[in-house]
Every structure is written in C-alpha cells, then in structure tokens.
Amino acid sequence: MQEFETTEKILHLDPILTWKSCLIKIKENVSMMTYNTWFLPIKPIGLESLTLKVQIPSRFFWEWIDEHFNSLITRVLIDVLGKDARLTYIIAEEKTIEDNNNHKGKVLQVASAEKPKTKPNFESNLSTKYTFDNFIKGEGNQLARAAAGAISDNPGGTSFNPLFLYGGVGLGKTHLIQAIGNQIAKNFSDKKIIYLSSDIFTVEFVEAIQSNRVNEFSSFYRSMDVLIIDDIQFLIGKEKTQDLFFHIFNTLHQTRKQIILSSDKPPKDLKGLDERLISRFQWGLTADIQPPELETRIAILKRKSESYGMQVSNEIIEYIATYITSNIRELEGCLIKLLANASLSSKEISFELVKKTVKEIATDRKTANITIDTITKLVCEYLGVAENKIRDKTRKKEIVFARQIAMYLSKELTHSSLKTIGLHFGGRDHSTVIHACNSIDEFKTKDVPFNNLIDELRSKVEFSF
Ligand code: ADP
Ligand code: MG
C-alpha cells in the first residue's frame, strides 16, 4: 500500500522529477559522452498513469536510443515507477511513437512540442565553485590569470590558442581553467564548452572503440566551441588516444575554437608525448603557475578563513603561511582541519592546535609523496650507480651497498611493507630487506661519515618535494 502511494505521488507530481531520478541511474550506466549526447537532450513533458512522456529531438535520435538503450531505459523506468511503467516518445515536429517493448508500433499524430534547440543540452562538467572572483592573484599566477581573462572575453579569438597552463600540484590549474569555462558560459551562453581530464578522455575513447562509436566520439569533441582538458600529462604512453586527440586539436584550432590545457610540466618536458602534439601545444601561450609567495599565501588564508566563517588571528595566519609554502590545497586543508578540530572540541583555535595541525600536514605530505622509486633514483644518482643495476642479481660491492641504503631509506620514509620493498629491488625476499636494514643500522653506529651520508641522503629525499 505504502509503495503504491509513493508511486502515485511521484506520478501526479512531476514528470521532471521522475525523469531526473531516471537520469541519475542512467548516468551510472553509460559514459559521460553518451549521457550528454543521448540522454540530456530528452525532455520530460508529461506523466500520466504509469506512462512518462518525453520529447526527443529527431527520428534518428529515437532510432538510436531504441536500438542502443531500450533495455537500459526500461530497466531504469521500472526501478523508478514500478513494473508497469511505460515511456512514450514524442518526436519534435513529427509524430509519436509509443514505446516500450511490447507497446511499440502504435504511431500517434500529435502536435509537436517546442522545437528542439540547435545547441544540444549537454553538461559541461564545470564546477561553479571555480570562479575568477575567488581566485586570488599573485606574482606566481599573474600571466596565467591575465591570459585566462583575455580568453574569457574572446574565446578562440586571441593568439592564446591553445592556452597551455602548467605547474605543480595544488597551485590552481584546475581552478583557473574551470573559471575560464564558467566565465565563457556567462559571457557567451550559446558556446558549447566541455571540461574533462585527459584520463577520462582516454577511458571514454576506449569505451567508444569497444562499442564501435569512435566517429561519434570524435565528432562530439570536434563540435565544441571550447575544449578544456585538464592534466594532459596523462596522455603520455597512450598513443592511440594521442593520435585521435591530435586530429580533434587540429579541427578545433583550424576553426578557431578555443583549446585550454593544463599539465604538471611544460610541453617540452612531456617525454613520451607525440612530438606533433608537443609542438602544437606551443602554438599559443604557455604560462606557468608558480607557488604563491608569502603575501599571496596570507591573502589566500584570510580570504578562505572568512569564507568558512572562521575567526583566526593574523598571528595564526602568518604562522600557517610561513610553514605551508608550496601548495594552495594544503593551505585550504590546514584551515579545514583546524575548523574540524576546533568544532569537535568546541574550542577556539589555539596556537597549540595550529602547530599540531601544520606538523600533521607536513608529515602527510612527505609520506604521500615519497616513493621507493624516487628513493632509488636519488640514491643511485648520489652514489653514481646505474639504476637498473640495483635490481640485478649482482653482488658487486658498490651496488649491494647502494641497494641496501635504498632499502633502508624506503623502510624509513615510506609506508611500504618489507615485502613490497623487496619486490621493488628485483623481487628479493623480505628477509633480505631486514638484513639490509640491520646492516645499515650497524654501520651507522660505527662510522660517523657513513652516518652523515645517510642523513644527507635522507634529507635529499625529503626535500625533493
Ligand atoms: P591544481 O589543479 O593545480 O592541482 P587546484 O586548482 O585543484 O590545483 O587547486 C587546489 C585548491 O586550491 C583548490 O581548492 C583551489 O580552489 C585552490 N586555489 C588554488 N589557487 C588558488 C588561488 N589563486 N586563489 C584561491 N584559491 C586557489
Ligand atoms: Mg588539477
């Protein structure tokens, strides 16, 4: 009874809500491109009994959906409305075709609803939280911010095409490129803008290959006015995706559509990326984002703490800004951690708490970033040993020595298990790692210069981030 009432309620309440519930489930089952292309343009226009009536842009569209997604839609609809649910399609400017499975075949003449818009109604993936307004300018992001502004006023019409932004983690690349997208959407409501990261692009491409829809995939991206791809470095090693992206890039560039890219390195350092792409990335403007200087860090902390409704003294802000220097995400993280801790204990934010929090963040950063591979690389460089040798069976003295030091530091500076460490060094047993750590420990107590060497290597590893 209860269930029936609920269904009745939705039923009489709102076709839009019903369709929204369906969309949420559909989204979990299809790629973003499929979702944007085929589902978002569908408009719910009525709900009567258990029949949801939707409008679909064209006959072609309806045929495609019927062929590819009939069972998905049926399943979802039954989920939302119950087992007797049905869907009726109205094709704009044409006639209706009644659907679902057994109900197909009945064609009704109906007055066409609204004409479909020429611009398909798809999602840009932009998050509205990234704006120019809440992006704080500083020396480190000056050029990038200025270029971003110019592009937003005239997408595709400046010489900054592509705009290639690069910089370390947490410095605002994603924020800035999304802010451009949001600003363009505001300035030019008819422009088709899409934002995605290059790994999502790759996943979708693979899906498109598997389902034989590469052309559809490619033409979707070629039809954009503004293409924003984040973290383009993830295309490294993905040759087929690079090749397709190359062609999409050319089409968009030739037709003066705006391309915006971000990366953790400048184009020339993207080893493993097709040279043709690297050279194209440099056609427009390449701008870096540098870590913020003290004043900017203070400004960011002030602004963010205000927006979180926090009361923090200048002294505390300055303390945080002095100790957290390389990453804006960490500045934010620190404030949020403080806020959480203070509200948990319903205390004011004390200096003690601030010190503790800053320290925790520094520790997190180290352990998160240090890997066995970086340790190995640094140790080999320092001791002048070839990196590939360290994984070999060789018992050559200097190599065994380097290997043991690298194992020792890996044990000390990463969270890796002895087993994992052993695997990294040519599949050695965990007892070999224990033996290495013991030998190094022993050596350190006996030999002061050796002890110093280990300390120096340790700080090299820690400060390489
Ligand atoms: P990246 O993509 O370079 O790793 P993000 O854009 O994700 O970095 O930025 C990390 C966090 O710091 C985000 O929450 C972002 O809003 C914030 N942020 C970065 N730069 C600024 C800035 N100049 N002003 C305000 N917030 C910023
Ligand atoms: Mg990012």
Short mmCIF file of C-alpha atoms and ligand atoms in Angstrom, two decimals:
data_model
loop_
_atom_site.label_atom_id
_atom_site.label_comp_id
_atom_site.label_asym_id
_atom_site.label_seq_id
_atom_site.Cartn_x
_atom_site.Cartn_y
_atom_site.Cartn_z
CA MET A 1 0.00 0.00 0.00
CA GLN A 2 2.72 2.30 1.10
CA GLU A 3 4.62 1.69 -2.07
CA PHE A 4 1.63 2.32 -4.25
CA GLU A 5 1.07 5.67 -2.62
CA THR A 6 4.63 6.72 -3.18
CA THR A 7 4.43 5.82 -6.82
CA GLU A 8 1.14 7.65 -7.15
CA LYS A 9 2.66 10.70 -5.63
CA ILE A 10 5.60 10.87 -7.99
CA LEU A 11 3.24 10.09 -10.77
CA HIS A 12 1.00 13.02 -10.27
CA LEU A 13 3.67 15.25 -9.03
CA ASP A 14 6.22 15.72 -11.61
CA PRO A 15 7.48 14.28 -14.88
CA ILE A 16 10.63 16.30 -14.45
CA LEU A 17 11.42 14.78 -11.09
CA THR A 18 10.68 11.33 -12.39
CA TRP A 19 12.97 11.80 -15.36
CA LYS A 20 15.66 13.25 -13.11
CA SER A 21 15.56 10.11 -10.99
CA CYS A 22 15.92 8.09 -14.16
CA LEU A 23 18.85 10.21 -15.31
CA ILE A 24 20.72 9.62 -12.08
CA LYS A 25 20.51 5.88 -12.66
CA ILE A 26 21.28 6.15 -16.35
CA LYS A 27 24.38 8.19 -15.63
CA GLU A 28 25.79 5.34 -13.60
CA ASN A 29 25.50 3.04 -16.58
CA VAL A 30 26.78 4.98 -19.54
CA SER A 31 29.81 7.09 -20.38
CA MET A 32 29.64 10.81 -19.94
CA MET A 33 29.64 11.38 -23.64
CA THR A 34 26.76 9.00 -24.19
CA TYR A 35 24.91 10.63 -21.36
CA ASN A 36 25.43 14.13 -22.71
CA THR A 37 24.70 13.21 -26.28
CA TRP A 38 21.71 10.95 -25.94
CA PHE A 39 20.06 11.48 -22.60
CA LEU A 40 20.34 15.12 -21.68
CA PRO A 41 18.51 16.33 -24.79
CA ILE A 42 15.50 14.22 -23.82
CA LYS A 43 12.79 16.36 -22.27
CA PRO A 44 10.18 15.02 -19.91
CA ILE A 45 6.84 16.57 -20.81
CA GLY A 46 4.18 14.59 -19.08
CA LEU A 47 3.38 11.84 -16.68
CA GLU A 48 0.07 10.09 -16.73
CA SER A 49 -0.78 6.84 -15.03
CA LEU A 50 2.50 4.99 -15.28
CA THR A 51 3.46 6.47 -18.60
CA LEU A 52 6.20 9.01 -18.80
CA LYS A 53 6.06 11.13 -21.90
CA VAL A 54 9.27 12.58 -23.23
CA GLN A 55 10.25 14.65 -26.20
CA ILE A 56 13.12 13.58 -28.38
CA PRO A 57 14.79 15.86 -30.93
CA SER A 58 14.58 13.76 -34.06
CA ARG A 59 13.62 10.47 -35.59
CA PHE A 60 17.25 9.49 -35.96
CA PHE A 61 17.69 10.17 -32.30
CA TRP A 62 14.79 7.99 -31.37
CA GLU A 63 16.03 5.13 -33.54
CA TRP A 64 19.43 5.29 -31.98
CA ILE A 65 18.08 5.28 -28.47
CA ASP A 66 15.70 2.49 -29.25
CA GLU A 67 18.46 0.39 -30.71
CA HIS A 68 21.08 1.01 -28.07
CA PHE A 69 19.41 1.90 -24.84
CA ASN A 70 15.98 0.39 -24.88
CA SER A 71 16.72 -2.17 -22.21
CA LEU A 72 18.56 0.32 -20.03
CA ILE A 73 15.69 2.77 -20.16
CA THR A 74 13.16 0.07 -19.48
CA ARG A 75 15.12 -1.17 -16.51
CA VAL A 76 15.56 2.28 -15.05
CA LEU A 77 11.96 3.23 -15.59
CA ILE A 78 10.76 0.12 -13.83
CA ASP A 79 13.12 0.94 -11.00
CA VAL A 80 11.66 4.39 -10.63
CA LEU A 81 7.97 3.93 -11.39
CA GLY A 82 7.35 0.25 -10.86
CA LYS A 83 6.85 -2.70 -13.16
CA ASP A 84 4.03 -1.31 -15.26
CA ALA A 85 5.96 1.77 -16.23
CA ARG A 86 5.96 2.86 -19.84
CA LEU A 87 7.64 5.50 -21.87
CA THR A 88 6.15 7.44 -24.74
CA TYR A 89 8.41 9.32 -27.09
CA ILE A 90 7.26 12.39 -28.89
CA ILE A 91 9.48 13.33 -31.74
CA ALA A 92 9.62 17.04 -32.05
CA GLU A 93 7.95 18.32 -35.24
CA GLU A 94 6.73 14.87 -36.10
CA LYS A 95 4.64 12.22 -34.55
CA THR A 96 4.76 9.98 -31.53
CA ILE A 97 5.96 6.51 -31.40
CA GLU A 98 4.82 4.54 -28.47
CA ASP A 99 7.47 2.52 -26.92
CA ASN A 100 8.45 0.14 -24.58
CA ASN A 101 8.95 -3.36 -25.71
CA ASN A 102 5.50 -4.75 -26.33
CA HIS A 103 3.91 -1.39 -26.84
CA LYS A 104 5.86 -0.47 -29.88
CA GLY A 105 4.26 0.13 -33.20
CA LYS A 106 1.48 2.47 -32.35
CA VAL A 107 2.10 5.75 -34.09
CA LEU A 108 0.12 8.75 -33.00
CA GLN A 109 -0.14 12.11 -34.64
CA VAL A 110 0.38 14.79 -32.06
CA ALA A 111 1.04 18.44 -32.13
CA SER A 112 4.74 18.94 -31.87
CA ALA A 113 6.01 20.40 -28.69
CA GLU A 114 8.69 23.03 -28.59
CA LYS A 115 11.27 22.88 -31.33
CA PRO A 116 14.49 21.30 -30.25
CA LYS A 117 17.21 23.80 -29.64
CA THR A 118 20.07 23.74 -32.08
CA LYS A 119 22.51 23.59 -29.22
CA PRO A 120 22.27 20.22 -27.58
CA ASN A 121 21.67 20.37 -23.94
CA PHE A 122 24.76 18.67 -22.54
CA GLU A 123 26.74 19.02 -19.40
CA SER A 124 29.98 20.92 -19.49
CA ASN A 125 31.26 19.26 -16.29
CA LEU A 126 32.27 22.65 -14.98
CA SER A 127 32.01 23.15 -11.28
CA THR A 128 30.53 26.52 -10.40
CA LYS A 129 32.74 26.78 -7.35
CA TYR A 130 35.70 27.75 -9.53
CA THR A 131 35.42 31.39 -10.47
CA PHE A 132 37.73 34.31 -11.21
CA ASP A 133 36.18 36.10 -8.24
CA ASN A 134 37.50 33.60 -5.74
CA PHE A 135 40.83 33.12 -7.48
CA ILE A 136 43.44 35.16 -5.71
CA LYS A 137 46.02 36.85 -7.86
CA GLY A 138 49.67 36.76 -7.00
CA GLU A 139 53.02 37.02 -8.70
CA GLY A 140 53.10 33.28 -9.31
CA ASN A 141 49.89 33.21 -11.34
CA GLN A 142 49.90 36.66 -12.90
CA LEU A 143 50.47 35.71 -16.52
CA ALA A 144 48.17 32.70 -16.33
CA ARG A 145 45.39 34.78 -14.78
CA ALA A 146 45.75 37.57 -17.33
CA ALA A 147 45.63 35.16 -20.25
CA ALA A 148 42.63 33.41 -18.71
CA GLY A 149 40.80 36.74 -18.55
CA ALA A 150 41.61 37.62 -22.14
CA ILE A 151 40.40 34.25 -23.40
CA SER A 152 37.15 34.52 -21.48
CA ASP A 153 36.38 37.79 -23.26
CA ASN A 154 37.21 36.43 -26.67
CA PRO A 155 37.37 32.65 -26.82
CA GLY A 156 39.17 31.41 -29.91
CA GLY A 157 39.83 34.97 -30.97
CA THR A 158 43.14 35.68 -29.25
CA SER A 159 46.56 34.36 -30.08
CA PHE A 160 46.41 32.37 -26.85
CA ASN A 161 45.23 29.26 -28.60
CA PRO A 162 45.85 26.82 -27.13
CA LEU A 163 46.34 28.17 -23.67
CA PHE A 164 48.72 25.76 -22.01
CA LEU A 165 48.95 26.13 -18.22
CA TYR A 166 51.44 24.17 -16.23
CA GLY A 167 52.61 23.95 -12.65
CA GLY A 168 52.93 21.73 -9.60
CA VAL A 169 50.07 20.14 -7.70
CA GLY A 170 47.59 22.22 -5.79
CA LEU A 171 48.59 25.52 -7.35
CA GLY A 172 45.28 26.33 -9.00
CA LYS A 173 45.46 24.94 -12.54
CA THR A 174 42.12 23.20 -12.33
CA HIS A 175 40.61 26.20 -10.61
CA LEU A 176 41.78 28.60 -13.28
CA ILE A 177 40.87 26.56 -16.35
CA GLN A 178 37.42 25.85 -14.96
CA ALA A 179 36.99 29.52 -14.10
CA ILE A 180 37.64 30.31 -17.78
CA GLY A 181 34.93 27.84 -18.76
CA ASN A 182 32.47 29.31 -16.30
CA GLN A 183 33.22 32.85 -17.41
CA ILE A 184 32.80 31.98 -21.09
CA ALA A 185 29.50 30.28 -20.29
CA LYS A 186 28.43 33.51 -18.63
CA ASN A 187 29.64 35.79 -21.42
CA PHE A 188 28.52 33.63 -24.33
CA SER A 189 25.56 31.47 -23.46
CA ASP A 190 25.48 29.83 -26.88
CA LYS A 191 29.01 28.43 -26.74
CA LYS A 192 29.47 24.73 -26.26
CA ILE A 193 32.03 24.21 -23.55
CA ILE A 194 33.34 20.98 -22.18
CA TYR A 195 35.77 20.29 -19.37
CA LEU A 196 37.35 16.93 -18.63
CA SER A 197 40.65 15.46 -17.59
CA SER A 198 42.73 13.59 -20.10
CA ASP A 199 42.35 10.29 -18.28
CA ILE A 200 38.57 10.50 -18.55
CA PHE A 201 39.03 11.35 -22.20
CA THR A 202 41.11 8.18 -22.57
CA VAL A 203 38.59 6.00 -20.78
CA GLU A 204 35.78 7.30 -22.97
CA PHE A 205 37.83 6.75 -26.07
CA VAL A 206 38.46 3.14 -25.11
CA GLU A 207 34.75 2.68 -24.47
CA ALA A 208 34.00 4.21 -27.85
CA ILE A 209 36.38 1.79 -29.55
CA GLN A 210 34.80 -1.16 -27.79
CA SER A 211 31.33 -0.16 -28.81
CA ASN A 212 32.33 0.87 -32.29
CA ARG A 213 31.49 4.52 -31.83
CA VAL A 214 34.80 6.24 -32.45
CA ASN A 215 33.30 8.53 -35.07
CA GLU A 216 30.58 9.65 -32.75
CA PHE A 217 33.13 10.23 -30.02
CA SER A 218 35.38 12.22 -32.27
CA SER A 219 32.64 14.37 -33.75
CA PHE A 220 31.29 15.13 -30.31
CA TYR A 221 34.55 16.76 -29.29
CA ARG A 222 35.04 18.38 -32.68
CA SER A 223 31.72 20.12 -32.26
CA MET A 224 32.83 22.03 -29.16
CA ASP A 225 33.49 25.76 -29.10
CA VAL A 226 35.69 25.47 -26.05
CA LEU A 227 37.56 22.30 -25.16
CA ILE A 228 39.19 22.26 -21.74
CA ILE A 229 41.41 19.29 -20.92
CA ASP A 230 42.98 19.01 -17.51
CA ASP A 231 46.17 17.10 -16.69
CA ILE A 232 47.16 16.42 -20.26
CA GLN A 233 50.27 14.59 -18.99
CA PHE A 234 48.09 11.51 -18.52
CA LEU A 235 48.08 11.08 -22.30
CA ILE A 236 51.70 10.01 -22.08
CA GLY A 237 52.07 6.45 -23.30
CA LYS A 238 48.53 6.36 -24.75
CA GLU A 239 49.41 6.54 -28.40
CA LYS A 240 46.03 5.87 -29.93
CA THR A 241 44.36 8.46 -27.75
CA GLN A 242 47.10 10.94 -28.62
CA ASP A 243 46.52 10.31 -32.28
CA LEU A 244 42.80 10.95 -32.03
CA PHE A 245 43.37 13.98 -29.85
CA PHE A 246 45.79 15.32 -32.45
CA HIS A 247 43.04 15.30 -35.07
CA ILE A 248 40.48 16.84 -32.74
CA PHE A 249 43.01 19.52 -31.84
CA ASN A 250 43.63 20.33 -35.50
CA THR A 251 39.95 20.62 -36.35
CA LEU A 252 39.23 22.87 -33.42
CA HIS A 253 42.30 25.02 -33.98
CA GLN A 254 41.60 25.47 -37.68
CA THR A 255 38.07 26.57 -36.96
CA ARG A 256 39.29 28.98 -34.29
CA LYS A 257 37.72 27.16 -31.40
CA GLN A 258 39.37 27.70 -28.04
CA ILE A 259 41.54 24.95 -26.60
CA ILE A 260 42.69 25.11 -22.98
CA LEU A 261 45.08 22.58 -21.49
CA SER A 262 46.78 22.02 -18.17
CA SER A 263 49.76 19.91 -17.28
CA ASP A 264 52.21 19.31 -14.49
CA LYS A 265 55.14 20.12 -16.81
CA PRO A 266 55.86 22.44 -19.73
CA PRO A 267 55.22 20.94 -23.18
CA LYS A 268 58.87 20.26 -23.94
CA ASP A 269 59.21 18.11 -20.83
CA LEU A 270 56.29 15.85 -21.68
CA LYS A 271 58.52 12.95 -22.66
CA GLY A 272 56.57 10.20 -24.29
CA LEU A 273 54.06 12.53 -25.88
CA ASP A 274 53.90 12.73 -29.66
CA GLU A 275 56.23 15.47 -30.97
CA ARG A 276 53.41 16.79 -33.17
CA LEU A 277 51.33 17.42 -30.09
CA ILE A 278 54.18 18.97 -28.16
CA SER A 279 54.80 21.44 -30.96
CA ARG A 280 51.11 22.29 -31.25
CA PHE A 281 50.85 22.87 -27.54
CA GLN A 282 53.36 25.65 -28.02
CA TRP A 283 51.43 27.41 -30.81
CA GLY A 284 49.52 29.60 -28.42
CA LEU A 285 50.53 30.72 -24.98
CA THR A 286 52.36 28.60 -22.45
CA ALA A 287 52.05 30.03 -18.96
CA ASP A 288 53.28 28.58 -15.71
CA ILE A 289 51.84 28.84 -12.24
CA GLN A 290 54.46 29.17 -9.53
CA PRO A 291 53.95 28.53 -5.83
CA PRO A 292 52.49 31.59 -4.10
CA GLU A 293 54.79 33.96 -2.21
CA LEU A 294 54.18 34.74 1.43
CA GLU A 295 51.86 37.71 0.80
CA THR A 296 49.69 35.68 -1.52
CA ARG A 297 49.58 32.79 0.92
CA ILE A 298 48.43 35.17 3.62
CA ALA A 299 45.81 36.67 1.32
CA ILE A 300 44.53 33.22 0.40
CA LEU A 301 44.31 32.13 4.03
CA LYS A 302 42.50 35.31 5.00
CA ARG A 303 40.00 35.02 2.22
CA LYS A 304 39.36 31.32 2.75
CA SER A 305 39.03 31.54 6.52
CA GLU A 306 36.49 34.32 6.07
CA SER A 307 34.54 32.24 3.62
CA TYR A 308 34.49 29.35 6.09
CA GLY A 309 33.28 31.75 8.78
CA MET A 310 36.38 31.20 10.91
CA GLN A 311 37.86 33.57 13.42
CA VAL A 312 41.60 33.30 13.07
CA SER A 313 44.14 35.82 14.29
CA ASN A 314 46.72 37.37 11.99
CA GLU A 315 49.40 35.72 14.04
CA ILE A 316 47.99 32.30 13.28
CA ILE A 317 47.50 33.08 9.61
CA GLU A 318 51.10 34.19 9.37
CA TYR A 319 52.29 31.09 11.14
CA ILE A 320 50.47 28.81 8.71
CA ALA A 321 51.64 30.83 5.73
CA THR A 322 55.23 30.55 6.92
CA TYR A 323 55.19 26.80 7.30
CA ILE A 324 52.97 25.70 4.46
CA THR A 325 54.57 27.12 1.41
CA SER A 326 54.29 25.06 -1.69
CA ASN A 327 50.69 24.17 -2.20
CA ILE A 328 47.39 26.02 -2.00
CA ARG A 329 45.44 22.83 -1.49
CA GLU A 330 47.43 22.30 1.71
CA LEU A 331 46.67 25.82 2.91
CA GLU A 332 42.99 25.06 2.47
CA GLY A 333 43.41 21.64 4.02
CA CYS A 334 45.02 23.17 7.06
CA LEU A 335 42.13 25.58 7.63
CA ILE A 336 39.58 22.83 7.23
CA LYS A 337 41.43 20.59 9.63
CA LEU A 338 41.59 23.41 12.17
CA LEU A 339 37.94 24.12 11.73
CA ALA A 340 37.07 20.47 12.23
CA ASN A 341 39.28 20.08 15.30
CA ALA A 342 38.10 23.28 16.90
CA SER A 343 34.45 22.47 16.39
CA LEU A 344 34.91 18.91 17.62
CA SER A 345 36.30 20.11 20.90
CA SER A 346 34.16 23.29 20.73
CA LYS A 347 37.28 25.23 21.47
CA GLU A 348 38.80 28.32 19.99
CA ILE A 349 41.58 27.79 17.55
CA SER A 350 44.62 27.83 19.77
CA PHE A 351 48.21 28.23 18.76
CA GLU A 352 48.93 24.73 20.03
CA LEU A 353 46.29 23.29 17.76
CA VAL A 354 47.67 25.25 14.82
CA LYS A 355 51.19 23.95 15.40
CA LYS A 356 49.98 20.40 15.69
CA THR A 357 47.90 20.69 12.52
CA VAL A 358 50.71 22.21 10.48
CA LYS A 359 53.00 19.42 11.57
CA GLU A 360 50.48 16.75 10.63
CA ILE A 361 50.12 18.23 7.19
CA ALA A 362 53.86 18.26 6.65
CA THR A 363 54.09 14.61 7.67
CA ASP A 364 51.20 13.61 5.43
CA ARG A 365 52.85 15.33 2.52
CA LYS A 366 56.13 13.54 2.97
CA THR A 367 54.72 10.08 3.30
CA ALA A 368 52.27 10.66 0.49
CA ASN A 369 54.91 11.77 -1.96
CA ILE A 370 57.96 9.70 -1.23
CA THR A 371 58.05 6.51 -3.22
CA ILE A 372 60.53 3.65 -3.38
CA ASP A 373 61.27 4.63 -6.96
CA THR A 374 62.21 8.20 -6.09
CA ILE A 375 64.40 6.98 -3.26
CA THR A 376 66.14 4.52 -5.56
CA LYS A 377 66.69 7.17 -8.17
CA LEU A 378 68.19 9.65 -5.72
CA VAL A 379 70.42 7.09 -4.04
CA CYS A 380 71.73 5.83 -7.39
CA GLU A 381 72.38 9.34 -8.63
CA TYR A 382 74.18 10.24 -5.46
CA LEU A 383 76.36 7.15 -5.40
CA GLY A 384 76.92 7.05 -9.14
CA VAL A 385 75.36 3.64 -9.66
CA ALA A 386 73.19 2.78 -12.68
CA GLU A 387 69.58 2.48 -11.58
CA ASN A 388 68.88 -0.73 -13.47
CA LYS A 389 71.85 -2.47 -11.84
CA ILE A 390 70.33 -2.16 -8.41
CA ARG A 391 67.62 -4.66 -9.32
CA ASP A 392 70.11 -7.17 -10.77
CA LYS A 393 71.46 -10.25 -9.07
CA THR A 394 74.94 -8.75 -8.94
CA ARG A 395 76.97 -8.93 -5.74
CA LYS A 396 79.30 -6.16 -6.75
CA LYS A 397 80.16 -4.31 -3.61
CA GLU A 398 79.13 -0.78 -4.54
CA ILE A 399 75.85 -1.98 -5.96
CA VAL A 400 74.97 -4.08 -2.93
CA PHE A 401 75.79 -1.03 -0.84
CA ALA A 402 73.51 1.28 -2.85
CA ARG A 403 70.74 -1.31 -2.80
CA GLN A 404 70.93 -1.68 0.96
CA ILE A 405 70.83 2.06 1.52
CA ALA A 406 67.84 2.42 -0.80
CA MET A 407 66.06 -0.40 1.03
CA TYR A 408 66.85 1.17 4.38
CA LEU A 409 65.50 4.59 3.36
CA SER A 410 62.44 3.01 1.76
CA LYS A 411 61.69 1.30 5.05
CA GLU A 412 62.20 4.51 6.95
CA LEU A 413 60.48 7.01 4.68
CA THR A 414 57.60 5.17 3.06
CA HIS A 415 54.71 3.11 4.39
CA SER A 416 55.68 0.19 2.20
CA SER A 417 55.85 -3.29 3.66
CA LEU A 418 59.11 -5.25 3.70
CA LYS A 419 57.61 -7.48 1.05
CA THR A 420 56.83 -4.56 -1.26
CA ILE A 421 60.28 -3.13 -0.77
CA GLY A 422 61.84 -6.47 -1.62
CA LEU A 423 59.77 -6.70 -4.78
CA HIS A 424 61.00 -3.31 -5.92
CA PHE A 425 64.58 -4.46 -5.74
CA GLY A 426 64.49 -7.30 -8.19
CA GLY A 427 61.97 -9.48 -6.37
CA ARG A 428 64.03 -10.04 -3.24
CA ASP A 429 62.71 -11.68 -0.12
CA HIS A 430 61.54 -9.68 2.89
CA SER A 431 64.33 -11.22 4.97
CA THR A 432 66.85 -9.62 2.59
CA VAL A 433 65.28 -6.26 3.38
CA ILE A 434 65.53 -6.88 7.11
CA HIS A 435 69.14 -7.89 6.69
CA ALA A 436 69.86 -4.72 4.70
CA CYS A 437 68.24 -2.50 7.33
CA ASN A 438 70.18 -4.17 10.14
CA SER A 439 73.50 -3.86 8.32
CA ILE A 440 72.94 -0.17 7.64
CA ASP A 441 71.92 0.46 11.25
CA GLU A 442 75.02 -1.25 12.49
CA PHE A 443 77.28 0.56 10.10
CA LYS A 444 75.80 3.90 11.10
CA THR A 445 76.67 3.47 14.77
CA LYS A 446 80.22 2.52 13.93
CA ASP A 447 81.07 5.00 11.24
CA VAL A 448 80.38 8.70 11.61
CA PRO A 449 80.97 9.72 7.97
CA PHE A 450 78.63 6.94 6.90
CA ASN A 451 76.03 8.14 9.35
CA ASN A 452 76.35 11.61 7.83
CA LEU A 453 75.99 10.21 4.36
CA ILE A 454 72.71 8.54 5.28
CA ASP A 455 71.44 11.73 6.89
CA GLU A 456 72.32 13.68 3.81
CA LEU A 457 70.55 11.22 1.54
CA ARG A 458 67.52 11.25 3.79
CA SER A 459 67.21 15.00 3.62
CA LYS A 460 67.76 14.91 -0.13
CA VAL A 461 64.80 12.59 -0.43
CA GLU A 462 62.67 14.67 1.92
CA PHE A 463 63.47 17.92 0.24
CA SER A 464 63.00 16.65 -3.26
CA PHE A 465 59.30 17.52 -2.77
P1 ADP B 1 45.89 22.00 -9.35
O1 ADP B 1 44.85 21.68 -10.38
O2 ADP B 1 46.97 22.92 -9.86
O3 ADP B 1 46.46 20.79 -8.69
P2 ADP B 1 43.64 23.16 -7.95
O4 ADP B 1 43.13 24.08 -8.99
O5 ADP B 1 42.89 21.92 -7.73
O6 ADP B 1 45.18 22.82 -8.20
O7 ADP B 1 43.76 23.99 -6.59
C1 ADP B 1 43.81 23.39 -5.32
C2 ADP B 1 42.88 24.13 -4.38
O8 ADP B 1 43.42 25.42 -4.13
C3 ADP B 1 41.51 24.35 -4.95
O9 ADP B 1 40.55 24.21 -3.95
C4 ADP B 1 41.54 25.78 -5.46
O10 ADP B 1 40.27 26.39 -5.39
C5 ADP B 1 42.51 26.44 -4.50
N1 ADP B 1 43.28 27.50 -5.17
C6 ADP B 1 44.32 27.34 -5.98
N2 ADP B 1 44.81 28.52 -6.41
C7 ADP B 1 44.04 29.47 -5.84
C8 ADP B 1 44.04 30.89 -5.86
N3 ADP B 1 44.95 31.59 -6.57
N4 ADP B 1 43.10 31.53 -5.14
C9 ADP B 1 42.19 30.84 -4.41
N5 ADP B 1 42.15 29.50 -4.34
C10 ADP B 1 43.05 28.81 -5.03
MG MG B 2 44.16 19.83 -11.05
#
